[in-house]
């Protein structure tokens, strides 16, 4: 409730500024490239500029402190193998990630134009928000078991609307920056899929795989007999009964001239029940009959 209340209050304040300015300002005043607030700044414009510079420096220092730890955490997940070295800590601090963050920030500063840097930063934020909305949309639509949002009124359509809005704003700002951002996003996605790392947090890719597997299993027609696709592979372990063992020994003795072998006893009706119960030493030749029937599926049966 607090987060939604803060977002709603901020939205109302910003929109009220636009409405009030549009109500009292002339068209020439509102269409100026800059300088609308010069008359309202106290005590002077230079003081306001100094305050803006100090505020920007404080925000930059905050990002320099937070961004390396976030980058090191992403590298530690193992999702992007080229970034694994950034997860190494030196004295408990991610110094390698700090150096990488500094290089990225320095390259943006060396561009030398705020109007050129602003669209690039906007693309980074909008790409992050659009992928978050797309992820929430897919997880809600697929009903992934890992996805359990606390907001009771959440619906997957909200994530879809957020994704469409963020993507549309990206192309409205600059379509070239937008295409570059999406190409980079697809490249990162390809690296994540190729890595196939196991993580303990939810992912839309895991949800897609889970739903594909479930739909494939539930779509199988159990009543359909596809004998041409059935290839049973069986290992038949046949344990001779004691009387069969003695019978085979007597048979071998008779063959050697010691006497005539007695014929083996006929199988009783209780042998199959003994087989089902799993009694040791009570298997039955009906096992071979069942295996012969299964052999009609052109599978492999090995008896031992």
PDB file of C-alpha atoms in Angstrom:
ATOM      1  CA  UNK A   1       0.000   0.000   0.000  1.00  0.00           C
ATOM      2  CA  UNK A   2       2.808   2.410   0.807  1.00  0.00           C
ATOM      3  CA  UNK A   3       4.488   1.909  -2.562  1.00  0.00           C
ATOM      4  CA  UNK A   4       1.267   2.349  -4.516  1.00  0.00           C
ATOM      5  CA  UNK A   5       0.372   5.397  -2.439  1.00  0.00           C
ATOM      6  CA  UNK A   6       3.759   7.022  -3.081  1.00  0.00           C
ATOM      7  CA  UNK A   7       3.515   6.340  -6.813  1.00  0.00           C
ATOM      8  CA  UNK A   8      -0.006   7.750  -6.970  1.00  0.00           C
ATOM      9  CA  UNK A   9       0.950  10.874  -5.010  1.00  0.00           C
ATOM     10  CA  UNK A  10       4.011  11.550  -7.175  1.00  0.00           C
ATOM     11  CA  UNK A  11       1.964  11.081 -10.332  1.00  0.00           C
ATOM     12  CA  UNK A  12      -0.697  13.527  -9.147  1.00  0.00           C
ATOM     13  CA  UNK A  13       1.917  16.145  -8.187  1.00  0.00           C
ATOM     14  CA  UNK A  14       3.726  16.002 -11.520  1.00  0.00           C
ATOM     15  CA  UNK A  15       0.504  16.058 -13.519  1.00  0.00           C
ATOM     16  CA  UNK A  16      -0.754  19.022 -11.492  1.00  0.00           C
ATOM     17  CA  UNK A  17       2.401  20.977 -12.426  1.00  0.00           C
ATOM     18  CA  UNK A  18       1.679  20.425 -16.107  1.00  0.00           C
ATOM     19  CA  UNK A  19      -1.960  21.408 -15.744  1.00  0.00           C
ATOM     20  CA  UNK A  20      -1.210  24.575 -13.758  1.00  0.00           C
ATOM     21  CA  UNK A  21       1.509  25.710 -16.170  1.00  0.00           C
ATOM     22  CA  UNK A  22      -0.747  25.064 -19.138  1.00  0.00           C
ATOM     23  CA  UNK A  23      -3.518  27.067 -17.434  1.00  0.00           C
ATOM     24  CA  UNK A  24      -1.493  30.226 -16.760  1.00  0.00           C
ATOM     25  CA  UNK A  25       1.298  30.175 -19.352  1.00  0.00           C
ATOM     26  CA  UNK A  26       1.185  31.505 -22.869  1.00  0.00           C
ATOM     27  CA  UNK A  27       2.013  29.324 -25.845  1.00  0.00           C
ATOM     28  CA  UNK A  28       5.306  31.091 -26.594  1.00  0.00           C
ATOM     29  CA  UNK A  29       6.347  30.660 -22.963  1.00  0.00           C
ATOM     30  CA  UNK A  30       5.471  26.954 -22.882  1.00  0.00           C
ATOM     31  CA  UNK A  31       7.208  26.142 -26.199  1.00  0.00           C
ATOM     32  CA  UNK A  32      10.574  27.588 -25.165  1.00  0.00           C
ATOM     33  CA  UNK A  33      13.473  25.130 -25.242  1.00  0.00           C
ATOM     34  CA  UNK A  34      14.648  26.194 -21.773  1.00  0.00           C
ATOM     35  CA  UNK A  35      14.380  29.027 -19.293  1.00  0.00           C
ATOM     36  CA  UNK A  36      10.775  28.620 -18.157  1.00  0.00           C
ATOM     37  CA  UNK A  37      11.837  28.481 -14.513  1.00  0.00           C
ATOM     38  CA  UNK A  38      14.394  31.299 -14.567  1.00  0.00           C
ATOM     39  CA  UNK A  39      11.895  33.803 -13.237  1.00  0.00           C
ATOM     40  CA  UNK A  40      10.796  31.476 -10.447  1.00  0.00           C
ATOM     41  CA  UNK A  41      14.260  30.507  -9.160  1.00  0.00           C
ATOM     42  CA  UNK A  42      15.381  32.132  -5.895  1.00  0.00           C
ATOM     43  CA  UNK A  43      17.806  33.744  -5.206  1.00  0.00           C
ATOM     44  CA  UNK A  44      19.459  33.355  -8.644  1.00  0.00           C
ATOM     45  CA  UNK A  45      19.905  30.982 -11.539  1.00  0.00           C
ATOM     46  CA  UNK A  46      23.591  30.380 -10.660  1.00  0.00           C
ATOM     47  CA  UNK A  47      22.646  29.178  -7.183  1.00  0.00           C
ATOM     48  CA  UNK A  48      20.178  26.747  -8.700  1.00  0.00           C
ATOM     49  CA  UNK A  49      22.816  25.470 -11.119  1.00  0.00           C
ATOM     50  CA  UNK A  50      25.277  24.876  -8.269  1.00  0.00           C
ATOM     51  CA  UNK A  51      22.583  22.966  -6.389  1.00  0.00           C
ATOM     52  CA  UNK A  52      21.830  20.844  -9.457  1.00  0.00           C
ATOM     53  CA  UNK A  53      25.537  20.003  -9.886  1.00  0.00           C
ATOM     54  CA  UNK A  54      25.906  19.025  -6.223  1.00  0.00           C
ATOM     55  CA  UNK A  55      22.749  16.921  -6.347  1.00  0.00           C
ATOM     56  CA  UNK A  56      23.967  15.190  -9.505  1.00  0.00           C
ATOM     57  CA  UNK A  57      27.338  14.453  -7.922  1.00  0.00           C
ATOM     58  CA  UNK A  58      25.637  12.947  -4.871  1.00  0.00           C
ATOM     59  CA  UNK A  59      23.450  10.778  -7.058  1.00  0.00           C
ATOM     60  CA  UNK A  60      26.465   9.716  -9.124  1.00  0.00           C
ATOM     61  CA  UNK A  61      28.413   8.732  -5.996  1.00  0.00           C
ATOM     62  CA  UNK A  62      25.435   6.726  -4.784  1.00  0.00           C
ATOM     63  CA  UNK A  63      25.293   4.866  -8.106  1.00  0.00           C
ATOM     64  CA  UNK A  64      29.058   4.242  -7.974  1.00  0.00           C
ATOM     65  CA  UNK A  65      28.632   2.631  -4.548  1.00  0.00           C
ATOM     66  CA  UNK A  66      25.542   0.541  -5.392  1.00  0.00           C
ATOM     67  CA  UNK A  67      26.187  -0.402  -9.027  1.00  0.00           C
ATOM     68  CA  UNK A  68      29.403  -2.456  -8.449  1.00  0.00           C
ATOM     69  CA  UNK A  69      27.705  -4.661  -5.857  1.00  0.00           C
ATOM     70  CA  UNK A  70      24.750  -5.205  -8.155  1.00  0.00           C
ATOM     71  CA  UNK A  71      27.085  -6.022 -11.040  1.00  0.00           C
ATOM     72  CA  UNK A  72      29.063  -8.437  -8.853  1.00  0.00           C
ATOM     73  CA  UNK A  73      25.836 -10.168  -7.760  1.00  0.00           C
ATOM     74  CA  UNK A  74      24.747 -10.597 -11.383  1.00  0.00           C
ATOM     75  CA  UNK A  75      28.151 -12.030 -12.259  1.00  0.00           C
ATOM     76  CA  UNK A  76      28.050 -14.387  -9.249  1.00  0.00           C
ATOM     77  CA  UNK A  77      24.799 -15.972 -10.490  1.00  0.00           C
ATOM     78  CA  UNK A  78      26.731 -17.535 -13.357  1.00  0.00           C
ATOM     79  CA  UNK A  79      24.124 -16.590 -15.938  1.00  0.00           C
ATOM     80  CA  UNK A  80      26.661 -14.655 -18.042  1.00  0.00           C
ATOM     81  CA  UNK A  81      29.966 -16.498 -18.248  1.00  0.00           C
ATOM     82  CA  UNK A  82      31.999 -13.552 -19.647  1.00  0.00           C
ATOM     83  CA  UNK A  83      31.194 -11.628 -16.456  1.00  0.00           C
ATOM     84  CA  UNK A  84      32.282 -14.282 -13.950  1.00  0.00           C
ATOM     85  CA  UNK A  85      35.555 -12.521 -13.207  1.00  0.00           C
ATOM     86  CA  UNK A  86      33.644  -9.458 -11.956  1.00  0.00           C
ATOM     87  CA  UNK A  87      32.219 -11.501  -9.084  1.00  0.00           C
ATOM     88  CA  UNK A  88      35.624 -11.794  -7.395  1.00  0.00           C
ATOM     89  CA  UNK A  89      35.960  -9.806  -4.168  1.00  0.00           C
ATOM     90  CA  UNK A  90      39.129  -8.138  -2.964  1.00  0.00           C
ATOM     91  CA  UNK A  91      39.094  -7.491   0.753  1.00  0.00           C
ATOM     92  CA  UNK A  92      35.341  -7.993   0.772  1.00  0.00           C
ATOM     93  CA  UNK A  93      34.804  -5.306  -1.873  1.00  0.00           C
ATOM     94  CA  UNK A  94      33.982  -5.838  -5.588  1.00  0.00           C
ATOM     95  CA  UNK A  95      36.909  -3.802  -6.918  1.00  0.00           C
ATOM     96  CA  UNK A  96      36.831  -5.342 -10.385  1.00  0.00           C
ATOM     97  CA  UNK A  97      33.132  -4.540 -10.695  1.00  0.00           C
ATOM     98  CA  UNK A  98      33.893  -1.007  -9.455  1.00  0.00           C
ATOM     99  CA  UNK A  99      36.477  -0.580 -12.210  1.00  0.00           C
ATOM    100  CA  UNK A 100      34.027  -1.805 -14.844  1.00  0.00           C
ATOM    101  CA  UNK A 101      31.377   0.597 -13.526  1.00  0.00           C
ATOM    102  CA  UNK A 102      33.834   3.470 -13.654  1.00  0.00           C
ATOM    103  CA  UNK A 103      34.766   2.685 -17.259  1.00  0.00           C
ATOM    104  CA  UNK A 104      31.121   2.660 -18.358  1.00  0.00           C
ATOM    105  CA  UNK A 105      30.413   5.923 -16.546  1.00  0.00           C
ATOM    106  CA  UNK A 106      33.574   7.567 -17.924  1.00  0.00           C
ATOM    107  CA  UNK A 107      32.639   6.650 -21.502  1.00  0.00           C
ATOM    108  CA  UNK A 108      29.222   8.250 -21.023  1.00  0.00           C
ATOM    109  CA  UNK A 109      30.852  11.412 -19.628  1.00  0.00           C
ATOM    110  CA  UNK A 110      33.321  11.578 -22.515  1.00  0.00           C
ATOM    111  CA  UNK A 111      30.423  11.819 -24.963  1.00  0.00           C
ATOM    112  CA  UNK A 112      30.291  15.464 -23.924  1.00  0.00           C
ATOM    113  CA  UNK A 113      26.623  16.078 -24.634  1.00  0.00           C
ATOM    114  CA  UNK A 114      23.802  15.665 -22.163  1.00  0.00           C
ATOM    115  CA  UNK A 115      21.280  15.467 -24.991  1.00  0.00           C
ATOM    116  CA  UNK A 116      23.167  12.464 -26.384  1.00  0.00           C
ATOM    117  CA  UNK A 117      23.552  10.720 -23.005  1.00  0.00           C
ATOM    118  CA  UNK A 118      19.943  11.225 -21.869  1.00  0.00           C
ATOM    119  CA  UNK A 119      18.369   8.962 -24.553  1.00  0.00           C
ATOM    120  CA  UNK A 120      20.953   6.264 -23.817  1.00  0.00           C
ATOM    121  CA  UNK A 121      20.145   6.286 -20.093  1.00  0.00           C
ATOM    122  CA  UNK A 122      16.431   6.341 -20.869  1.00  0.00           C
ATOM    123  CA  UNK A 123      16.852   3.227 -23.025  1.00  0.00           C
ATOM    124  CA  UNK A 124      18.592   1.407 -20.176  1.00  0.00           C
ATOM    125  CA  UNK A 125      15.795   2.148 -17.709  1.00  0.00           C
ATOM    126  CA  UNK A 126      12.992   1.475 -20.201  1.00  0.00           C
ATOM    127  CA  UNK A 127      14.574  -1.822 -21.298  1.00  0.00           C
ATOM    128  CA  UNK A 128      14.788  -2.923 -17.668  1.00  0.00           C
ATOM    129  CA  UNK A 129      11.159  -1.972 -16.981  1.00  0.00           C
ATOM    130  CA  UNK A 130       9.881  -3.534 -20.211  1.00  0.00           C
ATOM    131  CA  UNK A 131      11.603  -6.863 -19.498  1.00  0.00           C
ATOM    132  CA  UNK A 132      10.307  -6.867 -15.931  1.00  0.00           C
ATOM    133  CA  UNK A 133       6.768  -6.327 -17.206  1.00  0.00           C
ATOM    134  CA  UNK A 134       7.184  -9.003 -19.879  1.00  0.00           C
ATOM    135  CA  UNK A 135       8.522 -11.451 -17.302  1.00  0.00           C
ATOM    136  CA  UNK A 136       5.577 -10.788 -14.972  1.00  0.00           C
ATOM    137  CA  UNK A 137       3.145 -11.132 -17.881  1.00  0.00           C
ATOM    138  CA  UNK A 138       4.544 -14.511 -18.958  1.00  0.00           C
ATOM    139  CA  UNK A 139       4.755 -15.891 -15.416  1.00  0.00           C
ATOM    140  CA  UNK A 140       1.176 -14.821 -14.703  1.00  0.00           C
ATOM    141  CA  UNK A 141      -0.114 -16.120 -18.026  1.00  0.00           C
ATOM    142  CA  UNK A 142       1.625 -19.494 -17.705  1.00  0.00           C
ATOM    143  CA  UNK A 143       0.685 -19.874 -14.011  1.00  0.00           C
ATOM    144  CA  UNK A 144       4.205 -20.885 -13.105  1.00  0.00           C
ATOM    145  CA  UNK A 145       4.388 -22.485  -9.613  1.00  0.00           C
ATOM    146  CA  UNK A 146       7.342 -20.238  -8.713  1.00  0.00           C
ATOM    147  CA  UNK A 147       5.280 -17.097  -9.371  1.00  0.00           C
ATOM    148  CA  UNK A 148       3.315 -16.013  -6.299  1.00  0.00           C
ATOM    149  CA  UNK A 149       2.752 -12.225  -6.340  1.00  0.00           C
ATOM    150  CA  UNK A 150       1.617 -10.635  -3.090  1.00  0.00           C
ATOM    151  CA  UNK A 151      -0.622  -8.107  -4.826  1.00  0.00           C
ATOM    152  CA  UNK A 152      -3.997  -9.822  -4.842  1.00  0.00           C
ATOM    153  CA  UNK A 153      -5.339  -7.853  -7.788  1.00  0.00           C
ATOM    154  CA  UNK A 154      -2.430  -8.644 -10.079  1.00  0.00           C
ATOM    155  CA  UNK A 155      -3.296  -9.739 -13.608  1.00  0.00           C
ATOM    156  CA  UNK A 156      -0.995 -10.715 -16.444  1.00  0.00           C
ATOM    157  CA  UNK A 157      -2.614  -8.058 -18.672  1.00  0.00           C
ATOM    158  CA  UNK A 158      -1.072  -5.340 -16.458  1.00  0.00           C
ATOM    159  CA  UNK A 159       2.405  -6.621 -17.270  1.00  0.00           C
ATOM    160  CA  UNK A 160       1.541  -6.778 -20.968  1.00  0.00           C
ATOM    161  CA  UNK A 161       0.311  -3.162 -20.971  1.00  0.00           C
ATOM    162  CA  UNK A 162       3.469  -2.046 -19.156  1.00  0.00           C
ATOM    163  CA  UNK A 163       5.668  -3.860 -21.663  1.00  0.00           C
ATOM    164  CA  UNK A 164       3.876  -2.287 -24.630  1.00  0.00           C
ATOM    165  CA  UNK A 165       4.063   1.209 -23.093  1.00  0.00           C
ATOM    166  CA  UNK A 166       7.778   0.976 -22.275  1.00  0.00           C
ATOM    167  CA  UNK A 167       8.628  -0.362 -25.723  1.00  0.00           C
ATOM    168  CA  UNK A 168       6.545   2.311 -27.434  1.00  0.00           C
ATOM    169  CA  UNK A 169       8.234   5.101 -25.450  1.00  0.00           C
ATOM    170  CA  UNK A 170      11.638   3.702 -26.409  1.00  0.00           C
ATOM    171  CA  UNK A 171      10.884   3.985 -30.121  1.00  0.00           C
ATOM    172  CA  UNK A 172       9.261   7.417 -29.678  1.00  0.00           C
ATOM    173  CA  UNK A 173      12.417   8.777 -28.002  1.00  0.00           C
ATOM    174  CA  UNK A 174      14.851   7.432 -30.610  1.00  0.00           C
ATOM    175  CA  UNK A 175      14.270   4.384 -32.788  1.00  0.00           C
ATOM    176  CA  UNK A 176      18.003   3.864 -33.382  1.00  0.00           C
ATOM    177  CA  UNK A 177      18.794   3.707 -29.673  1.00  0.00           C
ATOM    178  CA  UNK A 178      15.747   1.459 -29.221  1.00  0.00           C
ATOM    179  CA  UNK A 179      16.900  -1.017 -31.872  1.00  0.00           C
ATOM    180  CA  UNK A 180      20.389  -1.087 -30.354  1.00  0.00           C
ATOM    181  CA  UNK A 181      18.971  -1.716 -26.873  1.00  0.00           C
ATOM    182  CA  UNK A 182      16.775  -4.585 -28.066  1.00  0.00           C
ATOM    183  CA  UNK A 183      19.618  -6.167 -30.046  1.00  0.00           C
ATOM    184  CA  UNK A 184      21.764  -6.048 -26.919  1.00  0.00           C
ATOM    185  CA  UNK A 185      18.898  -7.529 -24.884  1.00  0.00           C
ATOM    186  CA  UNK A 186      18.478 -10.402 -27.345  1.00  0.00           C
ATOM    187  CA  UNK A 187      22.223 -11.044 -27.239  1.00  0.00           C
ATOM    188  CA  UNK A 188      22.153 -11.264 -23.434  1.00  0.00           C
ATOM    189  CA  UNK A 189      19.119 -13.572 -23.631  1.00  0.00           C
ATOM    190  CA  UNK A 190      20.948 -15.860 -26.075  1.00  0.00           C
ATOM    191  CA  UNK A 191      23.929 -16.034 -23.704  1.00  0.00           C
ATOM    192  CA  UNK A 192      21.659 -16.882 -20.761  1.00  0.00           C
ATOM    193  CA  UNK A 193      19.889 -19.646 -22.708  1.00  0.00           C
ATOM    194  CA  UNK A 194      23.190 -21.070 -23.922  1.00  0.00           C
ATOM    195  CA  UNK A 195      24.663 -21.059 -20.423  1.00  0.00           C
ATOM    196  CA  UNK A 196      21.659 -22.982 -19.032  1.00  0.00           C
ATOM    197  CA  UNK A 197      22.655 -22.132 -15.465  1.00  0.00           C
ATOM    198  CA  UNK A 198      20.509 -23.334 -12.575  1.00  0.00           C
ATOM    199  CA  UNK A 199      19.203 -20.577 -10.317  1.00  0.00           C
ATOM    200  CA  UNK A 200      16.901 -20.483  -7.323  1.00  0.00           C
ATOM    201  CA  UNK A 201      14.789 -17.554  -8.541  1.00  0.00           C
ATOM    202  CA  UNK A 202      11.844 -17.607 -10.886  1.00  0.00           C
ATOM    203  CA  UNK A 203      12.267 -17.110 -14.605  1.00  0.00           C
ATOM    204  CA  UNK A 204       9.913 -16.835 -17.540  1.00  0.00           C
ATOM    205  CA  UNK A 205      12.096 -19.298 -19.470  1.00  0.00           C
ATOM    206  CA  UNK A 206      11.578 -21.910 -16.756  1.00  0.00           C
ATOM    207  CA  UNK A 207       7.844 -21.231 -16.883  1.00  0.00           C
ATOM    208  CA  UNK A 208       7.781 -21.720 -20.661  1.00  0.00           C
ATOM    209  CA  UNK A 209       9.641 -25.021 -20.407  1.00  0.00           C
ATOM    210  CA  UNK A 210       7.369 -26.203 -17.596  1.00  0.00           C
ATOM    211  CA  UNK A 211       4.210 -25.403 -19.543  1.00  0.00           C
ATOM    212  CA  UNK A 212       5.521 -27.034 -22.723  1.00  0.00           C
ATOM    213  CA  UNK A 213       6.348 -30.196 -20.783  1.00  0.00           C
ATOM    214  CA  UNK A 214       2.962 -30.257 -19.037  1.00  0.00           C
ATOM    215  CA  UNK A 215       1.013 -29.674 -22.245  1.00  0.00           C
ATOM    216  CA  UNK A 216       3.004 -32.381 -24.021  1.00  0.00           C
ATOM    217  CA  UNK A 217       2.230 -34.880 -21.266  1.00  0.00           C
ATOM    218  CA  UNK A 218      -1.436 -33.993 -20.977  1.00  0.00           C
ATOM    219  CA  UNK A 219      -1.820 -34.041 -24.764  1.00  0.00           C
ATOM    220  CA  UNK A 220      -0.872 -37.705 -25.051  1.00  0.00           C
ATOM    221  CA  UNK A 221      -3.835 -39.922 -25.954  1.00  0.00           C
ATOM    222  CA  UNK A 222      -3.506 -42.890 -23.620  1.00  0.00           C
ATOM    223  CA  UNK A 223      -6.207 -44.836 -25.479  1.00  0.00           C
ATOM    224  CA  UNK A 224      -4.358 -44.680 -28.775  1.00  0.00           C
ATOM    225  CA  UNK A 225      -2.194 -47.772 -29.414  1.00  0.00           C
ATOM    226  CA  UNK A 226       0.786 -46.686 -31.422  1.00  0.00           C
ATOM    227  CA  UNK A 227       2.435 -50.077 -31.771  1.00  0.00           C
ATOM    228  CA  UNK A 228       4.766 -48.923 -34.517  1.00  0.00           C
ATOM    229  CA  UNK A 229       6.328 -46.374 -32.131  1.00  0.00           C
ATOM    230  CA  UNK A 230       6.483 -48.678 -29.101  1.00  0.00           C
ATOM    231  CA  UNK A 231       9.833 -50.376 -28.540  1.00  0.00           C
ATOM    232  CA  UNK A 232       9.913 -52.046 -25.103  1.00  0.00           C
ATOM    233  CA  UNK A 233      13.352 -52.795 -23.686  1.00  0.00           C
ATOM    234  CA  UNK A 234      13.123 -55.568 -21.069  1.00  0.00           C
ATOM    235  CA  UNK A 235      15.574 -57.414 -18.861  1.00  0.00           C
ATOM    236  CA  UNK A 236      13.943 -60.694 -17.760  1.00  0.00           C
ATOM    237  CA  UNK A 237      15.512 -62.186 -14.622  1.00  0.00           C
ATOM    238  CA  UNK A 238      14.266 -65.787 -14.293  1.00  0.00           C
ATOM    239  CA  UNK A 239      14.969 -67.626 -11.049  1.00  0.00           C
ATOM    240  CA  UNK A 240      14.594 -71.430 -11.233  1.00  0.00           C
ATOM    241  CA  UNK A 241      12.499 -73.140  -8.611  1.00  0.00           C
ATOM    242  CA  UNK A 242      14.157 -75.740  -6.485  1.00  0.00           C
ATOM    243  CA  UNK A 243      12.382 -78.628  -8.207  1.00  0.00           C
ATOM    244  CA  UNK A 244      13.344 -77.223 -11.605  1.00  0.00           C
ATOM    245  CA  UNK A 245      16.971 -77.026 -10.510  1.00  0.00           C
ATOM    246  CA  UNK A 246      16.904 -80.659  -9.348  1.00  0.00           C
ATOM    247  CA  UNK A 247      15.081 -81.655 -12.522  1.00  0.00           C
ATOM    248  CA  UNK A 248      17.722 -80.035 -14.699  1.00  0.00           C
ATOM    249  CA  UNK A 249      20.454 -81.769 -12.699  1.00  0.00           C
ATOM    250  CA  UNK A 250      18.710 -85.143 -13.045  1.00  0.00           C
ATOM    251  CA  UNK A 251      18.289 -84.455 -16.720  1.00  0.00           C
ATOM    252  CA  UNK A 252      21.994 -83.816 -17.097  1.00  0.00           C
ATOM    253  CA  UNK A 253      22.779 -86.985 -15.082  1.00  0.00           C
ATOM    254  CA  UNK A 254      20.522 -89.076 -17.331  1.00  0.00           C
ATOM    255  CA  UNK A 255      22.212 -87.657 -20.355  1.00  0.00           C
ATOM    256  CA  UNK A 256      25.505 -88.832 -18.896  1.00  0.00           C
ATOM    257  CA  UNK A 257      24.154 -92.397 -18.486  1.00  0.00           C
ATOM    258  CA  UNK A 258      23.185 -92.387 -14.858  1.00  0.00           C
ATOM    259  CA  UNK A 259      19.460 -92.849 -15.387  1.00  0.00           C
ATOM    260  CA  UNK A 260      16.333 -91.403 -16.912  1.00  0.00           C
ATOM    261  CA  UNK A 261      15.345 -87.866 -16.054  1.00  0.00           C
ATOM    262  CA  UNK A 262      11.958 -87.210 -14.593  1.00  0.00           C
ATOM    263  CA  UNK A 263       9.754 -84.736 -16.495  1.00  0.00           C
ATOM    264  CA  UNK A 264       9.395 -81.315 -14.831  1.00  0.00           C
ATOM    265  CA  UNK A 265       6.300 -80.712 -12.818  1.00  0.00           C
ATOM    266  CA  UNK A 266       3.414 -78.926 -14.498  1.00  0.00           C
ATOM    267  CA  UNK A 267       2.977 -75.274 -13.463  1.00  0.00           C
ATOM    268  CA  UNK A 268       0.291 -74.717 -10.885  1.00  0.00           C
ATOM    269  CA  UNK A 269      -2.333 -71.999 -10.961  1.00  0.00           C
ATOM    270  CA  UNK A 270      -0.804 -70.321  -7.911  1.00  0.00           C
ATOM    271  CA  UNK A 271       2.522 -69.637  -9.612  1.00  0.00           C
ATOM    272  CA  UNK A 272       1.371 -66.372 -11.128  1.00  0.00           C
ATOM    273  CA  UNK A 273       0.201 -65.196  -7.730  1.00  0.00           C
ATOM    274  CA  UNK A 274       3.569 -66.086  -6.266  1.00  0.00           C
ATOM    275  CA  UNK A 275       5.198 -64.068  -9.037  1.00  0.00           C
ATOM    276  CA  UNK A 276       3.033 -61.037  -8.255  1.00  0.00           C
ATOM    277  CA  UNK A 277       3.799 -61.305  -4.542  1.00  0.00           C
ATOM    278  CA  UNK A 278       7.500 -61.472  -5.368  1.00  0.00           C
ATOM    279  CA  UNK A 279       8.267 -64.655  -3.368  1.00  0.00           C
ATOM    280  CA  UNK A 280      11.908 -65.622  -3.743  1.00  0.00           C
ATOM    281  CA  UNK A 281      12.446 -68.827  -5.763  1.00  0.00           C
ATOM    282  CA  UNK A 282       8.918 -68.871  -7.243  1.00  0.00           C
ATOM    283  CA  UNK A 283       9.063 -67.444 -10.745  1.00  0.00           C
ATOM    284  CA  UNK A 284       7.128 -68.982 -13.578  1.00  0.00           C
ATOM    285  CA  UNK A 285       7.544 -69.720 -17.239  1.00  0.00           C
ATOM    286  CA  UNK A 286       4.581 -67.463 -17.917  1.00  0.00           C
ATOM    287  CA  UNK A 287       7.066 -64.646 -17.635  1.00  0.00           C
ATOM    288  CA  UNK A 288       8.481 -65.823 -20.937  1.00  0.00           C
ATOM    289  CA  UNK A 289       4.988 -65.848 -22.406  1.00  0.00           C
ATOM    290  CA  UNK A 290       4.415 -62.240 -21.328  1.00  0.00           C
ATOM    291  CA  UNK A 291       7.842 -61.259 -22.634  1.00  0.00           C
ATOM    292  CA  UNK A 292       7.064 -62.927 -25.957  1.00  0.00           C
ATOM    293  CA  UNK A 293       3.905 -60.849 -26.255  1.00  0.00           C
ATOM    294  CA  UNK A 294       5.813 -57.681 -25.465  1.00  0.00           C
ATOM    295  CA  UNK A 295       8.403 -58.742 -28.017  1.00  0.00           C
ATOM    296  CA  UNK A 296       5.781 -58.127 -30.713  1.00  0.00           C
ATOM    297  CA  UNK A 297       6.539 -54.430 -30.255  1.00  0.00           C
ATOM    298  CA  UNK A 298       9.921 -55.102 -31.916  1.00  0.00           C
ATOM    299  CA  UNK A 299      11.746 -54.295 -28.715  1.00  0.00           C
ATOM    300  CA  UNK A 300      14.697 -56.008 -27.093  1.00  0.00           C
ATOM    301  CA  UNK A 301      14.224 -58.705 -24.418  1.00  0.00           C
ATOM    302  CA  UNK A 302      17.227 -60.125 -22.561  1.00  0.00           C
ATOM    303  CA  UNK A 303      16.657 -63.190 -20.333  1.00  0.00           C
ATOM    304  CA  UNK A 304      19.123 -64.103 -17.633  1.00  0.00           C
TER     305      UNK A 304
END
